[in-house]
Amino acid sequence: MRIDIVTIFPEFFDVLDLSLLGKARQSGLIELGVHNLRDHTHDRHHSVDDTPYGGGAGMVMKPEPWGDALDAILGADPEPVDDGPIVIFPSPAGDQFTQRMARELSLEQHLVFGCGRYEGIDQRVVDHYEQRGRVRLVSLGDYVLNGGEVAVMAMIEAIGRLIPGVVGNPESLVEESHEDGLLEYPSYTKPASWRGLDVPPVLRSGNHGAISSWRHQQQIERTERVRPDLLPPTIS
Ligand code: 6GU
């Protein structure tokens, strides 16, 4: 998969050299391009923002640098195609990012993330690229970040680890929170007793059927307690 990121803080993404995603880049499973929006400004001050039409607090990101930066990645005049790149703008006004969305996006060839700052990007940037291909506004959740960078980092980690070969043992992807619609069961390792707390005896019983049903029961109890919204509505 190819991933391009446009940002005024390219250094934010230096950490993508590390860990699993760093390895995936070294092995060529993920190809990453980080682009500084200010390289696409043409004024002396490299300005990327201006005051909003209609007034109001804060600044809005100007469309021209975004147009130049995204054209440099996408090509200036691509034919709209169904399987072309997806341009993703992180935004608290977007669709909620979920494990399902991460799975869908992990099947793509090319993702382009446009990280807005300030009060957002001039709406015409979104409108323009919607005319030329696939565009999505995606939110991490119901809270406000200062910019899209941290959100994009989270999305890239969630998407990248689903690309075949990125996570060494693919079985570890199966038994995770959200993959089966339930939260994960609790895990334990040695020692069997620690600070007066014992590992649940069933896990040391060697009875795989019993272990499996205990874990499933734990998943259901946890989900009922912490995230009842994830459970299907019960018939009463
Ligand atoms: Cl994707 N961006 C920003 N700026 N704030 C957010 C967000 C995204 N998701 C939640 N809050």
Short mmCIF file of C-alpha atoms and ligand atoms in Angstrom, two decimals:
data_model
loop_
_atom_site.label_atom_id
_atom_site.label_comp_id
_atom_site.label_asym_id
_atom_site.label_seq_id
_atom_site.Cartn_x
_atom_site.Cartn_y
_atom_site.Cartn_z
CA MET A 1 0.00 0.00 0.00
CA ARG A 2 1.13 3.54 -0.75
CA ILE A 3 0.30 6.22 1.87
CA ASP A 4 0.84 9.95 1.31
CA ILE A 5 0.37 12.55 4.02
CA VAL A 6 0.12 16.32 3.55
CA THR A 7 0.78 18.33 6.72
CA ILE A 8 2.43 21.48 8.04
CA PHE A 9 4.15 19.30 10.66
CA PRO A 10 5.98 16.55 8.75
CA GLU A 11 8.09 15.77 11.85
CA PHE A 12 4.96 14.37 13.53
CA PHE A 13 5.30 11.33 11.30
CA ASP A 14 8.95 10.57 12.08
CA VAL A 15 7.74 7.94 14.55
CA LEU A 16 6.42 5.86 11.65
CA ASP A 17 10.06 4.71 11.29
CA LEU A 18 9.56 2.73 14.50
CA SER A 19 7.98 -0.55 15.47
CA LEU A 20 5.82 -2.75 13.26
CA LEU A 21 5.01 -0.06 10.73
CA GLY A 22 8.69 0.87 10.43
CA LYS A 23 9.46 -2.75 9.61
CA ALA A 24 6.60 -2.86 7.11
CA ARG A 25 8.14 0.15 5.36
CA GLN A 26 11.59 -1.43 5.29
CA SER A 27 10.17 -4.59 3.75
CA GLY A 28 8.21 -2.58 1.18
CA LEU A 29 4.72 -3.60 2.36
CA ILE A 30 3.98 0.06 3.08
CA GLU A 31 5.40 2.94 1.07
CA LEU A 32 5.10 6.29 2.85
CA GLY A 33 5.42 9.84 1.54
CA VAL A 34 5.18 12.80 3.94
CA HIS A 35 4.76 16.18 2.26
CA ASN A 36 5.08 19.65 3.76
CA LEU A 37 2.11 21.81 2.76
CA ARG A 38 4.34 24.91 3.01
CA ASP A 39 6.43 23.61 0.09
CA HIS A 40 3.35 24.40 -2.02
CA THR A 41 3.00 28.05 -1.01
CA HIS A 42 4.17 30.80 -3.35
CA ASP A 43 4.29 33.85 -1.07
CA ARG A 44 7.25 35.11 0.92
CA HIS A 45 5.74 34.11 4.25
CA HIS A 46 4.67 30.62 3.15
CA SER A 47 1.20 31.30 4.53
CA VAL A 48 -1.25 28.42 4.60
CA ASP A 49 -4.16 30.14 6.36
CA ASP A 50 -6.33 33.25 6.18
CA THR A 51 -9.33 34.82 7.91
CA PRO A 52 -12.74 33.21 7.32
CA TYR A 53 -15.28 34.73 4.91
CA GLY A 54 -18.32 35.71 6.96
CA GLY A 55 -16.21 36.35 10.04
CA GLY A 56 -15.75 34.26 13.12
CA ALA A 57 -12.94 33.06 15.30
CA GLY A 58 -9.81 31.37 14.03
CA MET A 59 -8.22 30.92 10.64
CA VAL A 60 -9.06 28.75 7.65
CA MET A 61 -6.54 26.90 5.51
CA LYS A 62 -6.25 28.45 2.04
CA PRO A 63 -7.24 26.28 -0.93
CA GLU A 64 -4.30 26.98 -3.28
CA PRO A 65 -1.50 25.23 -1.34
CA TRP A 66 -3.82 22.24 -0.81
CA GLY A 67 -4.62 22.10 -4.52
CA ASP A 68 -0.96 22.22 -5.49
CA ALA A 69 0.09 19.67 -2.86
CA LEU A 70 -2.66 17.18 -3.70
CA ASP A 71 -2.18 17.60 -7.47
CA ALA A 72 1.52 16.81 -7.01
CA ILE A 73 0.51 13.50 -5.40
CA LEU A 74 -2.54 12.62 -7.50
CA GLY A 75 -1.49 14.06 -10.85
CA ALA A 76 -2.99 17.33 -12.07
CA ASP A 77 -5.82 15.91 -14.18
CA PRO A 78 -6.61 12.28 -13.34
CA GLU A 79 -9.63 10.55 -14.86
CA PRO A 80 -12.03 9.72 -12.02
CA VAL A 81 -11.78 5.95 -11.46
CA ASP A 82 -13.54 3.75 -8.92
CA ASP A 83 -10.35 2.20 -7.61
CA GLY A 84 -8.13 5.30 -7.66
CA PRO A 85 -6.61 6.81 -4.53
CA ILE A 86 -8.87 7.75 -1.61
CA VAL A 87 -8.25 11.21 -0.20
CA ILE A 88 -9.02 11.25 3.53
CA PHE A 89 -9.45 14.46 5.47
CA PRO A 90 -9.41 13.88 9.23
CA SER A 91 -12.18 16.01 10.68
CA PRO A 92 -14.35 15.95 13.80
CA ALA A 93 -17.21 16.50 11.32
CA GLY A 94 -16.45 13.24 9.47
CA ASP A 95 -17.71 9.65 9.59
CA GLN A 96 -16.65 7.78 12.71
CA PHE A 97 -13.46 5.75 12.19
CA THR A 98 -14.07 2.11 13.18
CA GLN A 99 -12.38 -1.28 12.94
CA ARG A 100 -14.68 -1.98 9.99
CA MET A 101 -13.46 1.17 8.23
CA ALA A 102 -9.85 0.24 9.01
CA ARG A 103 -10.45 -3.17 7.38
CA GLU A 104 -11.98 -1.62 4.28
CA LEU A 105 -9.17 0.91 3.94
CA SER A 106 -6.50 -1.79 4.46
CA LEU A 107 -7.59 -3.27 1.10
CA GLU A 108 -6.81 -0.06 -0.80
CA GLN A 109 -3.76 0.54 -3.01
CA HIS A 110 -3.27 4.22 -2.23
CA LEU A 111 -4.44 6.44 0.65
CA VAL A 112 -3.79 10.19 0.76
CA PHE A 113 -4.29 11.97 4.10
CA GLY A 114 -4.73 15.75 4.23
CA CYS A 115 -4.11 17.03 7.76
CA GLY A 116 -6.00 20.24 8.46
CA ARG A 117 -5.11 22.64 11.26
CA TYR A 118 -6.82 25.79 12.55
CA GLU A 119 -10.58 25.89 11.96
CA GLY A 120 -10.31 23.57 8.97
CA ILE A 121 -9.62 23.63 5.25
CA ASP A 122 -11.54 25.76 2.73
CA GLN A 123 -14.56 23.58 1.83
CA ARG A 124 -13.83 23.93 -1.90
CA VAL A 125 -10.79 21.66 -1.51
CA VAL A 126 -13.07 18.81 -0.43
CA ASP A 127 -15.65 19.70 -3.09
CA HIS A 128 -13.03 19.84 -5.85
CA TYR A 129 -11.46 16.46 -5.08
CA GLU A 130 -14.91 14.90 -4.71
CA GLN A 131 -15.45 15.84 -8.36
CA ARG A 132 -12.21 14.07 -9.26
CA GLY A 133 -12.35 10.89 -7.22
CA ARG A 134 -13.02 9.33 -3.84
CA VAL A 135 -12.89 11.61 -0.78
CA ARG A 136 -13.78 10.84 2.84
CA LEU A 137 -14.02 12.96 5.96
CA VAL A 138 -13.14 10.77 8.90
CA SER A 139 -13.36 11.47 12.63
CA LEU A 140 -11.59 9.61 15.39
CA GLY A 141 -14.36 10.28 17.90
CA ASP A 142 -16.43 12.91 19.62
CA TYR A 143 -13.73 15.23 20.89
CA VAL A 144 -11.62 17.97 19.35
CA LEU A 145 -7.94 17.71 18.46
CA ASN A 146 -5.84 20.68 17.38
CA GLY A 147 -5.22 19.16 13.99
CA GLY A 148 -5.49 16.00 11.95
CA GLU A 149 -1.95 14.71 12.55
CA VAL A 150 -2.59 12.64 15.67
CA ALA A 151 -5.81 11.29 14.17
CA VAL A 152 -3.99 10.24 10.99
CA MET A 153 -1.31 8.53 13.06
CA ALA A 154 -3.99 6.48 14.81
CA MET A 155 -5.72 5.62 11.53
CA ILE A 156 -2.46 4.57 9.86
CA GLU A 157 -1.61 2.31 12.78
CA ALA A 158 -5.06 0.70 12.75
CA ILE A 159 -5.06 0.27 8.95
CA GLY A 160 -1.39 -0.68 8.53
CA ARG A 161 -1.46 -3.60 10.94
CA LEU A 162 -4.31 -5.17 8.92
CA ILE A 163 -2.22 -5.31 5.74
CA PRO A 164 -1.20 -8.97 5.26
CA GLY A 165 2.37 -9.54 6.45
CA VAL A 166 2.60 -6.45 8.68
CA VAL A 167 1.64 -8.31 11.87
CA GLY A 168 3.84 -11.42 12.20
CA ASN A 169 1.20 -13.77 13.57
CA PRO A 170 -2.11 -13.14 11.75
CA GLU A 171 -3.97 -15.16 14.40
CA SER A 172 -3.30 -12.36 16.87
CA LEU A 173 -5.55 -10.16 14.70
CA VAL A 174 -8.52 -12.49 15.06
CA GLU A 175 -9.01 -12.54 18.82
CA GLU A 176 -8.95 -8.79 19.33
CA SER A 177 -11.42 -6.28 20.67
CA HIS A 178 -13.89 -5.19 17.99
CA GLU A 179 -13.01 -7.88 15.44
CA ASP A 180 -16.01 -10.01 16.50
CA GLY A 181 -18.09 -7.09 17.73
CA LEU A 182 -17.15 -7.75 21.36
CA LEU A 183 -14.41 -6.42 23.61
CA GLU A 184 -11.39 -8.64 24.20
CA TYR A 185 -11.23 -11.10 27.12
CA PRO A 186 -8.66 -10.41 29.89
CA SER A 187 -5.19 -11.96 29.48
CA TYR A 188 -2.75 -13.35 32.06
CA THR A 189 0.83 -14.62 32.08
CA LYS A 190 3.20 -16.00 34.74
CA PRO A 191 3.47 -15.87 37.71
CA ALA A 192 0.26 -17.73 38.66
CA SER A 193 -0.04 -15.57 41.76
CA TRP A 194 1.02 -11.91 41.98
CA ARG A 195 0.45 -9.53 44.93
CA GLY A 196 -2.30 -11.79 46.23
CA LEU A 197 -4.10 -11.95 42.89
CA ASP A 198 -4.43 -15.37 41.25
CA VAL A 199 -4.81 -16.23 37.60
CA PRO A 200 -8.35 -17.63 37.07
CA PRO A 201 -7.96 -21.40 37.67
CA VAL A 202 -9.77 -22.37 34.44
CA LEU A 203 -6.88 -20.91 32.42
CA ARG A 204 -4.49 -23.36 34.12
CA SER A 205 -6.81 -26.34 33.78
CA GLY A 206 -5.67 -27.43 30.32
CA ASN A 207 -9.35 -27.85 29.36
CA HIS A 208 -9.51 -26.00 26.06
CA GLY A 209 -13.28 -26.17 25.75
CA ALA A 210 -13.72 -24.68 29.22
CA ILE A 211 -11.11 -22.00 28.51
CA SER A 212 -12.81 -21.06 25.28
CA SER A 213 -16.27 -20.70 26.88
CA TRP A 214 -14.84 -18.80 29.87
CA ARG A 215 -13.17 -16.33 27.51
CA HIS A 216 -16.33 -15.87 25.47
CA GLN A 217 -18.33 -15.30 28.66
CA GLN A 218 -15.76 -12.71 29.79
CA GLN A 219 -16.09 -10.93 26.45
CA ILE A 220 -19.85 -10.71 26.83
CA GLU A 221 -19.71 -9.56 30.48
CA ARG A 222 -17.09 -6.91 29.68
CA THR A 223 -19.00 -5.63 26.70
CA GLU A 224 -22.29 -5.48 28.67
CA ARG A 225 -20.54 -3.56 31.45
CA VAL A 226 -18.36 -1.15 29.44
CA ARG A 227 -19.87 -0.89 25.96
CA PRO A 228 -23.50 -2.07 25.95
CA ASP A 229 -23.97 -0.02 22.77
CA LEU A 230 -21.93 -2.67 20.90
CA LEU A 231 -24.38 -5.47 21.72
CA PRO A 232 -27.34 -6.27 19.48
CA PRO A 233 -30.65 -5.02 20.92
CA THR A 234 -32.18 -7.74 23.12
CA ILE A 235 -35.70 -8.96 22.46
CA SER A 236 -37.75 -8.38 25.62
CL1 6GU B 1 -10.01 13.30 12.62
N1 6GU B 1 -9.46 15.71 13.55
C1 6GU B 1 -9.51 16.66 14.50
N2 6GU B 1 -8.93 17.83 14.28
N3 6GU B 1 -10.15 16.50 15.63
C2 6GU B 1 -10.73 15.33 15.83
C3 6GU B 1 -10.70 14.29 14.92
C4 6GU B 1 -10.05 14.52 13.76
N4 6GU B 1 -11.37 13.24 15.39
C5 6GU B 1 -11.78 13.61 16.57
N5 6GU B 1 -11.41 14.87 16.86
#
